[in-house]
Coordinates of C-alpha atoms in Angstrom, one line a residue:
M27 CA 4.0 -14.3 36.0
T28 CA 4.1 -16.1 32.7
Q29 CA 6.7 -13.7 31.6
N30 CA 9.2 -14.7 34.6
K31 CA 8.4 -18.4 33.7
A32 CA 9.4 -18.1 30.2
A33 CA 12.5 -15.8 31.2
S34 CA 13.2 -18.6 33.4
I35 CA 13.0 -21.3 30.7
S36 CA 14.8 -19.3 28.2
S37 CA 17.9 -18.8 30.7
R38 CA 18.3 -22.8 31.3
P39 CA 21.5 -24.1 29.6
Q40 CA 20.6 -25.5 26.3
Q41 CA 21.1 -29.4 25.9
P42 CA 23.4 -30.4 23.1
Q43 CA 21.2 -31.8 20.3
E44 CA 22.1 -35.3 19.5
L45 CA 23.4 -36.0 16.0
S46 CA 21.4 -38.0 13.5
L47 CA 22.1 -41.4 12.7
T48 CA 23.6 -40.3 9.5
A49 CA 25.8 -37.8 10.9
R50 CA 27.0 -40.1 13.5
R51 CA 27.9 -42.7 11.0
Q52 CA 29.6 -40.0 8.6
C53 CA 31.7 -38.6 11.7
D54 CA 32.8 -42.3 12.7
Y55 CA 33.8 -43.1 9.0
L56 CA 36.0 -40.0 8.7
T57 CA 37.7 -40.7 12.0
V58 CA 38.1 -44.5 11.6
H59 CA 39.3 -44.5 7.8
P60 CA 39.0 -41.4 5.9
P61 CA 38.1 -42.0 2.3
P62 CA 40.5 -41.4 -0.5
P63 CA 39.6 -38.4 -3.1
L64 CA 37.1 -39.2 -5.7
L65 CA 38.1 -40.6 -8.9
T66 CA 37.0 -39.8 -12.5
L67 CA 36.2 -43.0 -14.2
T68 CA 36.5 -44.0 -17.8
A69 CA 34.9 -46.4 -19.9
S70 CA 36.6 -49.9 -20.3
K71 CA 39.5 -50.0 -22.8
S72 CA 38.9 -53.6 -23.4
S73 CA 35.3 -53.2 -25.1
P74 CA 33.7 -50.3 -27.2
A75 CA 31.6 -48.1 -25.0
S76 CA 28.5 -49.6 -23.6
P77 CA 25.4 -47.9 -22.7
R78 CA 26.5 -49.1 -18.9
S79 CA 29.8 -47.4 -18.9
P80 CA 30.4 -45.7 -15.6
G81 CA 31.3 -42.5 -16.9
R82 CA 27.8 -42.4 -18.3
S83 CA 25.8 -44.0 -15.7
P84 CA 22.2 -42.9 -15.9
M85 CA 21.9 -43.1 -12.2
L86 CA 24.3 -40.1 -11.9
M87 CA 22.0 -38.3 -14.1
M88 CA 18.8 -38.7 -12.3
P89 CA 16.8 -36.2 -11.0
E90 CA 16.1 -36.7 -7.0
R91 CA 12.5 -36.7 -6.4
G92 CA 10.9 -37.9 -3.1
R93 CA 7.6 -39.8 -2.7
K94 CA 5.5 -39.6 0.3
K95 CA 3.7 -42.9 1.4
D96 CA 0.0 -42.8 1.4
P97 CA -1.4 -42.8 4.8
S98 CA -4.4 -44.6 3.8
S99 CA -2.5 -47.5 2.7
T100 CA -2.1 -50.7 4.9
A101 CA 0.4 -53.3 4.8
T102 CA -0.2 -56.8 5.4
A103 CA 1.8 -59.1 7.3
S104 CA 2.1 -62.7 5.8
P105 CA 4.9 -64.8 4.7
Y106 CA 6.7 -63.2 1.9
Y107 CA 8.5 -66.1 0.5
D108 CA 8.7 -69.9 1.3
S109 CA 11.3 -68.9 4.1
G110 CA 8.6 -67.7 6.5
F111 CA 9.4 -63.9 6.2
S112 CA 7.2 -62.8 9.2
E113 CA 6.3 -59.6 11.4
S114 CA 9.5 -60.3 13.4
T115 CA 11.6 -60.0 10.2
T116 CA 10.0 -57.0 9.1
S117 CA 10.5 -55.2 12.4
S118 CA 14.1 -55.9 12.0
L119 CA 14.3 -54.2 8.9
G120 CA 13.1 -51.1 10.3
K121 CA 9.7 -49.8 9.1
E122 CA 7.2 -51.8 6.9
D123 CA 8.5 -52.5 3.5
D124 CA 5.5 -51.8 1.8
D125 CA 6.8 -48.4 1.9
E126 CA 8.7 -48.9 -1.3
D127 CA 10.7 -46.6 -3.6
D128 CA 9.7 -45.2 -6.8
L129 CA 10.7 -48.7 -8.6
Y130 CA 7.7 -50.4 -7.4
E131 CA 5.3 -47.4 -7.5
S132 CA 1.5 -48.0 -7.9
E133 CA 0.6 -48.9 -11.5
S134 CA -2.1 -46.1 -11.2
E135 CA 1.0 -43.8 -11.7
S136 CA 2.2 -43.1 -15.1
D137 CA 4.7 -45.4 -16.2
D138 CA 5.7 -43.0 -18.9
D139 CA 7.0 -40.3 -16.5
D140 CA 10.8 -40.5 -17.5
S141 CA 11.7 -38.1 -15.0
S142 CA 10.7 -40.2 -11.8
C143 CA 13.6 -41.8 -9.7
C144 CA 14.0 -45.5 -9.7
G145 CA 15.2 -46.2 -6.0
E146 CA 18.1 -43.8 -5.7
D147 CA 17.1 -42.4 -2.2
E148 CA 17.6 -38.6 -1.3
E149 CA 18.8 -39.5 2.2
D150 CA 20.4 -42.2 4.1
A151 CA 17.6 -44.2 5.4
C152 CA 19.5 -47.5 5.9
C153 CA 20.5 -46.9 9.6
P154 CA 23.0 -49.1 11.2
S155 CA 21.2 -51.9 13.1
T156 CA 22.8 -53.1 16.6
P157 CA 21.7 -56.4 18.3
P158 CA 18.9 -56.5 21.0
S159 CA 19.8 -56.1 24.5
S160 CA 20.0 -59.4 26.5
L161 CA 17.3 -58.5 28.9
S162 CA 14.6 -58.3 25.7
P163 CA 13.2 -61.3 25.0
R164 CA 13.7 -62.9 21.5
R165 CA 10.9 -63.6 19.3
S166 CA 10.0 -67.3 19.2
K167 CA 9.0 -67.5 15.8
P168 CA 12.0 -68.3 13.5
L169 CA 13.4 -65.9 10.8
F170 CA 13.2 -68.8 8.2
A171 CA 11.0 -71.7 8.1
K172 CA 11.5 -74.7 5.9
E173 CA 8.0 -74.8 4.9
N174 CA 5.0 -72.3 4.4
T175 CA 1.7 -73.1 5.5
R176 CA -1.4 -72.3 3.4
P177 CA -2.9 -68.8 4.2
Q178 CA -5.5 -68.7 6.9
E179 CA -9.2 -68.2 5.4
G180 CA -9.5 -64.5 4.7
E181 CA -5.9 -63.8 5.0
K182 CA -4.6 -62.0 1.9
D183 CA -1.9 -63.9 0.0
D184 CA 1.2 -61.5 -0.2
I185 CA 3.0 -62.9 -2.9
L186 CA 1.1 -60.3 -4.9
S187 CA -0.1 -57.0 -3.9
Q188 CA -3.9 -56.4 -4.0
E189 CA -3.5 -54.4 -7.3
E190 CA -1.5 -56.9 -8.8
Q191 CA -3.8 -59.8 -7.8
E192 CA -7.0 -57.7 -9.1
E193 CA -5.1 -57.1 -12.6
A194 CA -4.2 -60.9 -12.8
G195 CA -7.9 -62.0 -11.6
E196 CA -6.8 -63.5 -8.7
D197 CA -8.6 -62.6 -5.0
G198 CA -5.9 -64.3 -2.7
E199 CA -8.4 -66.5 -1.2
G200 CA -7.6 -70.2 -1.3
E201 CA -5.4 -72.0 -4.1
E202 CA -6.1 -73.1 -7.6
A203 CA -6.4 -76.5 -8.6
V204 CA -2.8 -77.9 -9.2
N205 CA -2.2 -78.9 -12.6
P206 CA -0.8 -82.5 -13.0
K207 CA 1.7 -81.2 -15.4
E208 CA 3.0 -78.9 -13.0
T209 CA 4.0 -81.7 -10.3
D210 CA 7.0 -82.6 -12.8
A211 CA 10.2 -82.6 -10.9
R212 CA 12.0 -80.0 -12.9
D213 CA 11.0 -76.4 -13.3
A214 CA 10.5 -74.7 -16.7
Y215 CA 14.7 -74.3 -17.4
G216 CA 15.4 -78.0 -16.9
F217 CA 16.5 -77.8 -13.3
K218 CA 15.4 -80.4 -10.5
R219 CA 13.1 -78.4 -8.3
P220 CA 14.9 -77.9 -4.8
T221 CA 12.3 -79.8 -2.6
Q222 CA 14.9 -80.2 0.0
W223 CA 14.7 -76.2 0.6
V224 CA 11.3 -75.2 -0.6
N225 CA 7.8 -77.1 -0.3
L226 CA 6.7 -78.2 -3.7
K227 CA 3.3 -77.1 -3.0
E228 CA 4.8 -73.5 -2.2
Q229 CA 7.1 -73.6 -5.5
L230 CA 3.8 -74.2 -7.5
R231 CA 1.6 -71.5 -6.2
F232 CA 4.3 -69.1 -6.6
E233 CA 5.1 -70.0 -10.2
R234 CA 1.2 -69.7 -11.2
Q235 CA 1.1 -66.6 -9.6
Y236 CA 4.6 -65.1 -10.8
R237 CA 3.5 -66.0 -14.3
S238 CA 0.6 -63.3 -14.2
I239 CA 3.2 -60.7 -13.2
Q240 CA 5.4 -61.9 -16.2
A241 CA 2.5 -61.3 -18.4
R242 CA 2.0 -57.4 -17.4
Q243 CA 5.5 -57.0 -17.6
Q244 CA 5.1 -58.5 -21.1
I245 CA 2.7 -55.9 -22.2
K246 CA 4.6 -52.9 -20.6
W247 CA 7.8 -54.2 -22.5
D248 CA 6.1 -54.6 -25.8
K249 CA 4.6 -51.2 -25.5
L250 CA 8.0 -49.6 -24.6
L251 CA 9.6 -51.3 -27.7
A252 CA 6.8 -50.1 -29.9
E253 CA 7.6 -46.5 -28.9
H254 CA 11.2 -47.0 -30.0
N255 CA 10.4 -48.6 -33.3
N256 CA 10.8 -52.1 -31.9
E257 CA 14.3 -51.3 -30.7
L258 CA 15.7 -51.5 -27.3
P259 CA 15.4 -48.0 -25.7
P260 CA 18.7 -46.3 -24.2
V261 CA 19.2 -46.6 -20.3
C262 CA 17.0 -44.1 -18.7
P263 CA 14.9 -44.0 -15.3
R264 CA 11.8 -45.6 -16.9
L265 CA 14.0 -48.5 -18.4
I266 CA 15.8 -49.3 -15.1
R267 CA 12.3 -49.4 -13.4
Y268 CA 11.1 -52.1 -15.9
V269 CA 14.4 -54.0 -15.6
R270 CA 14.2 -54.0 -11.9
K271 CA 10.7 -55.5 -11.9
G272 CA 12.0 -58.3 -14.2
I273 CA 12.9 -58.5 -18.2
P274 CA 10.2 -60.8 -20.0
P275 CA 11.8 -64.3 -20.6
S276 CA 11.3 -63.6 -24.6
L277 CA 13.4 -60.4 -24.2
R278 CA 15.9 -61.5 -21.5
A279 CA 18.7 -62.7 -23.8
R280 CA 18.4 -59.8 -26.5
A281 CA 18.5 -57.3 -23.4
W282 CA 21.7 -58.8 -21.7
M283 CA 23.5 -58.8 -24.9
H284 CA 22.5 -55.0 -26.0
Y285 CA 23.0 -53.5 -22.5
S286 CA 26.2 -55.5 -21.2
G287 CA 27.8 -54.5 -24.5
A288 CA 28.5 -58.3 -25.5
S289 CA 26.6 -57.8 -29.0
A290 CA 28.8 -55.0 -29.9
K291 CA 31.8 -57.3 -29.1
M292 CA 30.3 -60.0 -31.2
E293 CA 30.0 -57.5 -34.3
L294 CA 33.4 -56.0 -34.1
N295 CA 35.2 -59.4 -33.5
A296 CA 33.0 -61.4 -36.2
G297 CA 34.7 -64.9 -36.8
L298 CA 36.9 -64.9 -33.9
Y299 CA 35.1 -67.5 -31.7
P300 CA 34.8 -70.3 -34.6
S301 CA 38.4 -69.5 -34.9
L302 CA 39.5 -69.8 -31.1
V303 CA 37.6 -73.1 -31.0
R304 CA 39.5 -74.5 -34.1
T305 CA 42.5 -73.5 -32.6
A306 CA 41.7 -75.0 -29.2
E307 CA 40.6 -78.3 -30.6
A308 CA 43.9 -78.4 -32.9
M309 CA 46.0 -78.0 -29.8
G310 CA 44.4 -80.9 -27.7
E311 CA 44.7 -81.7 -24.1
E312 CA 48.4 -82.2 -24.6
H313 CA 49.1 -78.7 -25.5
N314 CA 46.4 -76.7 -23.3
E315 CA 47.0 -77.1 -19.6
Y316 CA 43.4 -76.2 -18.8
A317 CA 41.8 -78.9 -21.2
E318 CA 41.8 -81.7 -18.7
I319 CA 40.6 -79.5 -15.8
I320 CA 37.6 -78.0 -18.1
H321 CA 36.8 -81.5 -19.0
R322 CA 36.8 -82.7 -15.6
D323 CA 34.2 -79.8 -14.4
L324 CA 32.1 -80.3 -17.3
H325 CA 30.2 -83.0 -15.1
R326 CA 30.3 -80.9 -11.9
T327 CA 28.1 -78.2 -14.0
F328 CA 24.5 -78.5 -13.4
P329 CA 24.5 -82.3 -12.8
D330 CA 20.7 -81.6 -11.7
N331 CA 19.9 -80.1 -14.9
E332 CA 18.1 -82.0 -18.0
H333 CA 20.4 -80.0 -20.6
F334 CA 23.8 -81.0 -18.8
S335 CA 22.9 -84.1 -17.2
L336 CA 24.9 -87.4 -18.7
Q337 CA 22.8 -90.2 -18.6
Y338 CA 25.1 -93.4 -18.0
D339 CA 24.0 -96.7 -19.0
S340 CA 25.6 -100.2 -19.7
S341 CA 26.1 -99.3 -23.7
N342 CA 27.7 -95.7 -22.7
S343 CA 31.4 -97.1 -22.5
H344 CA 32.7 -93.8 -23.9
A345 CA 31.1 -91.2 -21.5
D346 CA 34.7 -89.6 -21.2
D347 CA 34.7 -89.0 -25.0
P348 CA 33.8 -85.6 -25.8
G349 CA 31.8 -86.4 -28.6
A350 CA 29.5 -88.6 -26.3
L351 CA 28.7 -85.6 -24.3
P352 CA 25.3 -83.8 -24.4
E353 CA 25.1 -81.1 -26.9
N354 CA 25.3 -78.4 -24.2
M355 CA 27.9 -80.1 -22.4
Q356 CA 30.2 -79.9 -25.6
A357 CA 29.1 -76.3 -26.3
L358 CA 30.3 -75.5 -22.9
R359 CA 33.8 -77.3 -23.4
R360 CA 34.2 -75.3 -26.6
I361 CA 33.2 -71.9 -24.9
L362 CA 35.8 -72.6 -21.9
L363 CA 38.6 -73.8 -24.2
A364 CA 38.1 -70.6 -26.3
F365 CA 38.0 -68.5 -23.3
S366 CA 41.5 -69.9 -22.0
L367 CA 42.9 -68.8 -25.3
Y368 CA 41.2 -65.5 -25.6
A369 CA 42.3 -64.4 -21.9
P370 CA 45.6 -66.6 -21.3
Q371 CA 46.2 -64.5 -18.1
I372 CA 43.3 -66.3 -16.8
G373 CA 43.0 -69.6 -18.6
Y374 CA 40.3 -71.2 -16.5
C375 CA 38.9 -71.0 -13.1
Q376 CA 36.3 -72.8 -11.3
S377 CA 33.1 -70.8 -11.4
L378 CA 33.7 -69.6 -15.0
N379 CA 31.7 -73.1 -16.0
Y380 CA 28.7 -72.0 -14.1
L381 CA 28.7 -68.6 -15.7
A382 CA 29.3 -70.0 -19.2
G383 CA 26.7 -72.9 -18.6
F384 CA 24.1 -70.2 -17.4
F385 CA 24.4 -68.1 -20.4
L386 CA 24.0 -71.3 -22.6
L387 CA 20.7 -71.8 -21.1
F388 CA 19.2 -68.4 -21.7
V389 CA 20.8 -66.5 -24.6
E390 CA 20.4 -67.4 -28.2
D391 CA 23.3 -69.3 -29.4
E392 CA 26.9 -70.5 -28.4
E393 CA 28.7 -67.7 -29.5
S394 CA 26.7 -65.2 -27.8
A395 CA 27.3 -67.0 -24.5
F396 CA 31.1 -66.7 -25.2
W397 CA 30.8 -63.2 -25.5
M398 CA 28.6 -62.8 -22.6
L399 CA 31.0 -64.6 -20.5
I400 CA 34.0 -62.4 -21.8
T401 CA 32.0 -59.0 -21.1
T402 CA 31.2 -60.1 -17.8
V403 CA 34.6 -61.1 -16.5
H404 CA 36.2 -58.2 -18.4
D405 CA 33.9 -55.2 -18.1
Y406 CA 31.9 -56.2 -14.9
F407 CA 34.5 -57.6 -12.4
P408 CA 37.5 -56.2 -11.2
S409 CA 40.8 -56.9 -12.8
N410 CA 42.5 -60.3 -11.4
M411 CA 39.1 -61.6 -10.3
Y412 CA 39.6 -65.3 -11.7
D413 CA 43.6 -65.3 -12.3
V414 CA 45.9 -67.5 -10.2
T415 CA 46.1 -64.6 -7.6
M416 CA 42.3 -64.1 -7.4
E417 CA 43.1 -60.4 -6.1
G418 CA 39.9 -58.9 -7.5
A419 CA 37.8 -61.5 -5.5
H420 CA 39.7 -60.4 -2.4
I421 CA 39.4 -56.7 -3.1
D422 CA 35.6 -57.2 -3.6
Q423 CA 35.4 -59.0 -0.3
M424 CA 37.3 -56.2 1.5
V425 CA 34.6 -53.6 0.0
L426 CA 31.8 -55.8 1.2
M427 CA 33.1 -56.4 4.9
M428 CA 33.7 -52.6 5.0
M429 CA 30.1 -52.1 4.0
V430 CA 29.0 -54.5 6.6
Y431 CA 31.1 -52.7 9.2
E432 CA 29.5 -49.7 8.3
H433 CA 25.9 -50.5 7.9
L434 CA 25.3 -53.5 10.0
P435 CA 27.7 -53.2 13.1
G436 CA 25.9 -55.6 15.1
V437 CA 26.7 -58.4 12.3
W438 CA 30.2 -57.2 11.9
R439 CA 30.8 -57.2 15.8
K440 CA 29.7 -61.0 15.8
I441 CA 31.8 -62.1 12.3
S442 CA 34.8 -60.2 13.6
S443 CA 34.9 -61.3 17.3
G444 CA 34.4 -57.7 18.3
K445 CA 37.6 -56.0 16.2
G446 CA 37.5 -53.0 14.3
F447 CA 37.5 -53.3 10.5
W448 CA 40.9 -52.0 10.1
D449 CA 42.3 -53.9 12.8
C450 CA 41.0 -57.3 11.0
V451 CA 42.5 -56.0 7.6
E452 CA 45.8 -55.2 9.3
S453 CA 46.3 -58.2 11.5
D454 CA 44.2 -61.1 11.4
G455 CA 42.8 -60.7 7.8
L456 CA 39.2 -60.8 6.8
P457 CA 36.6 -62.7 8.8
C458 CA 35.9 -66.3 7.8
V459 CA 32.5 -65.4 6.5
T460 CA 34.2 -64.3 3.5
L461 CA 34.8 -67.9 2.2
V462 CA 31.1 -67.9 1.9
T463 CA 30.4 -64.5 0.3
S464 CA 33.2 -64.8 -2.2
H465 CA 31.5 -67.6 -3.7
W466 CA 28.5 -65.5 -4.4
F467 CA 30.4 -63.2 -6.2
L468 CA 32.4 -65.7 -8.4
T469 CA 29.4 -67.3 -9.3
L470 CA 26.7 -64.5 -9.4
F471 CA 24.8 -66.1 -6.7
I472 CA 24.2 -69.2 -9.0
N473 CA 23.7 -72.5 -6.7
I474 CA 23.0 -70.0 -3.8
L475 CA 19.8 -68.4 -4.7
P476 CA 16.9 -69.9 -6.6
V477 CA 17.2 -69.6 -10.6
E478 CA 14.3 -67.1 -11.0
T479 CA 15.8 -65.0 -8.3
V480 CA 19.4 -65.1 -9.9
L481 CA 17.6 -64.1 -13.4
R482 CA 16.3 -61.0 -11.6
I483 CA 19.4 -60.0 -10.2
W484 CA 21.4 -60.4 -13.6
D485 CA 18.6 -58.4 -15.1
S486 CA 19.7 -55.4 -13.0
F487 CA 23.2 -56.4 -12.7
F488 CA 23.9 -55.9 -16.4
I489 CA 22.2 -52.7 -16.7
E490 CA 23.3 -50.8 -13.5
G491 CA 26.6 -52.7 -12.7
S492 CA 28.2 -54.2 -9.8
K493 CA 26.3 -52.2 -6.9
V494 CA 23.7 -54.7 -7.6
L495 CA 25.8 -57.5 -6.3
F496 CA 26.6 -55.5 -3.2
R497 CA 23.0 -54.7 -2.5
T498 CA 21.9 -58.0 -2.9
A499 CA 24.6 -59.6 -0.5
L500 CA 24.0 -57.0 2.1
T501 CA 20.1 -57.7 1.7
I502 CA 20.7 -61.3 2.2
I503 CA 22.9 -60.6 5.3
K504 CA 20.4 -58.0 6.7
L505 CA 17.4 -60.7 6.3
N506 CA 19.3 -63.1 8.4
E507 CA 20.4 -60.7 11.2
R508 CA 18.7 -61.9 14.0
E509 CA 19.8 -65.5 13.5
I510 CA 23.4 -64.1 13.0
W511 CA 23.1 -62.4 16.5
A512 CA 21.9 -65.5 18.2
L513 CA 25.1 -67.5 17.1
D514 CA 27.7 -68.1 19.7
D515 CA 30.5 -68.9 17.5
P516 CA 31.2 -67.1 14.3
I517 CA 31.7 -70.3 12.5
E518 CA 28.2 -71.2 12.7
I519 CA 27.3 -68.6 10.5
F520 CA 28.6 -70.3 7.4
P521 CA 25.5 -72.9 7.2
V522 CA 23.1 -69.9 7.9
L523 CA 24.4 -67.9 4.7
Q524 CA 24.9 -71.3 2.6
N525 CA 21.4 -72.6 3.1
R526 CA 19.1 -69.7 4.1
P527 CA 19.1 -67.9 0.7
R528 CA 17.9 -71.1 -1.2
H529 CA 14.3 -70.4 0.4
L530 CA 14.0 -67.1 -1.3
I531 CA 11.7 -68.3 -4.2
D532 CA 9.7 -65.1 -4.1
C533 CA 11.9 -63.2 -6.3
H534 CA 9.6 -60.3 -6.8
R535 CA 9.5 -59.5 -3.1
F536 CA 13.3 -60.2 -2.7
M537 CA 14.0 -57.6 -5.4
K538 CA 11.9 -55.2 -3.6
K539 CA 13.9 -55.5 -0.6
V540 CA 17.1 -55.1 -2.5
F541 CA 15.9 -51.8 -4.0
S542 CA 13.9 -50.5 -1.1
R543 CA 14.4 -47.1 -0.1
S544 CA 14.8 -48.1 3.5
G545 CA 17.2 -51.2 2.7
V546 CA 20.8 -51.7 3.5
G547 CA 22.9 -50.0 0.9
A548 CA 20.3 -47.9 -0.5
D549 CA 22.6 -44.9 -0.9
L550 CA 25.3 -47.2 -2.8
S551 CA 26.5 -46.5 -6.3
D552 CA 28.8 -47.8 -8.7
V553 CA 31.0 -44.9 -8.4
E554 CA 31.4 -45.5 -4.6
V555 CA 32.0 -49.4 -5.5
E556 CA 34.9 -48.5 -7.8
R557 CA 36.3 -45.9 -5.4
R558 CA 36.6 -48.4 -2.6
R559 CA 37.9 -51.0 -5.0
V560 CA 40.9 -48.6 -5.8
L561 CA 41.4 -47.8 -2.3
F562 CA 42.2 -51.3 -1.4
R563 CA 43.8 -51.9 -4.6
D564 CA 46.4 -49.1 -4.0
R565 CA 46.9 -50.4 -0.2
R566 CA 47.7 -53.7 -1.6
R567 CA 50.2 -52.5 -4.2
Q568 CA 51.8 -50.3 -1.5
Q569 CA 52.1 -53.1 0.8
R570 CA 53.9 -55.5 -1.7
S571 CA 56.1 -52.4 -2.8
A572 CA 57.2 -52.2 0.9
A573 CA 57.7 -56.0 1.3
A574 CA 59.8 -55.7 -2.0
K575 CA 61.9 -53.0 -0.5
A576 CA 62.6 -54.9 2.8
M577 CA 63.5 -58.1 1.0
S578 CA 65.9 -56.1 -1.3
K579 CA 67.8 -54.1 1.6
P580 CA 70.9 -55.6 2.7
S581 CA 71.3 -56.9 6.1
K582 CA 73.2 -55.2 8.5
A583 CA 75.2 -58.1 9.2
A584 CA 76.4 -58.1 5.7
T585 CA 77.6 -54.5 5.6
L586 CA 80.0 -54.8 8.6
P587 CA 83.7 -55.0 7.4
L588 CA 85.6 -58.1 7.9
C589 CA 88.1 -58.6 11.1
K590 CA 91.7 -58.5 9.9

């Protein structure tokens, strides 16, 4: 009887196995838009080889190693930053994000293990998401809340992990007494606290707890430097893991200058910056077409920062005189004028003032800020990013929208009105949401995310390259996924993506999301970003060539013989 039953079962026709999500996405990708062949990347010709050159990317040399989650560990569900990140949001991101990659491995594991993988996933764990069925009830708890409430009695404060709280000497119950000096309206960098977006009490609470994280990172970095004779070590998995957790403020300027290659540029071009400044001053506004625009934008650069604010009073009748400007404003003016001479093909573009001003706040001197600006524009961004055509900015938005189409199809259907990616590219152009996301890239998230969060993004950006920007942008969109699904008009996505990121004050937890194994775009690399940039750049070049040929071709009427 048993044998007959087994025979009958084996004789049944086998049901076709369903393809995995990864296989389905790859099939869809290949059928919709076949990728171009892989490219061999070389280091930038405009600068000496730096540790982050694509051809020497440390992420390409990392050994792959998986790490199983400890089944005994439990994750807590409490607000993860001021925005009220809740259980509903965690469920929308797939599995719980306490299942993090090796980047945020337990401190009990050796930080000296350079063979560990820093966040590069072995398989594509970021599955495409789709909007919920219309029959499924929406969660009533909003994705982002304007204010965060104090944790309930006995509830763990999730800004720090349990181990981090123990090391920092905090138990997570209640809050410390507020230092009267901490209630100042400005943060440590001179910016006014964004109380219109984030509760002041929440800001102060996070800053106190984040200082303990910075103190622990300082100890680790001191040990790392001691092992290399007080020199910054070469790029390796251990360094990338430390950088993703945050560079200590005392080492940030030195690390940015070294790993970006700006320090090498400044040494090779000693004396160039002062010479450019003298030339720009001698030219004046009459012979520099960008001088007037630069001067006008000085007052728009960080007006809420005490280092750039201009105090007007009855005696200040020469506010427009460059000599009457605050020192940082004068330095910013000199940097932008020198840049317009160094890169005449760009001259000046709005957004450069924010980059240069931010560098002035965090690097050692004015000349270092100039070379950081030069390196960022020429070595990290695609060509024509800031020139009149802004072709590089448009190409990066095409790359980002393709990634949204592949990784977040539910969001894509909402912002594209149900059209396919290539249909939009060939007919109507990119979705209007790129008017917002292009600003993210042009300013490197300045005035989009809180200052401390921007600093953490820049830490990784200058080590790992452009993929950090795309992973950050995709993460922001992913966090607002359910909010976008609920919109009736694609235009309504503008305030969502403009205002919601301002609530992300907990930079530590946000960077965990960006580099999580299960995060969106976890399989993204700098090589893949550059490959797609070349794809769209070549397409635009072919379109221009075809248009030029069509214009130069004589019309049929012009070739007809005249009647006698």
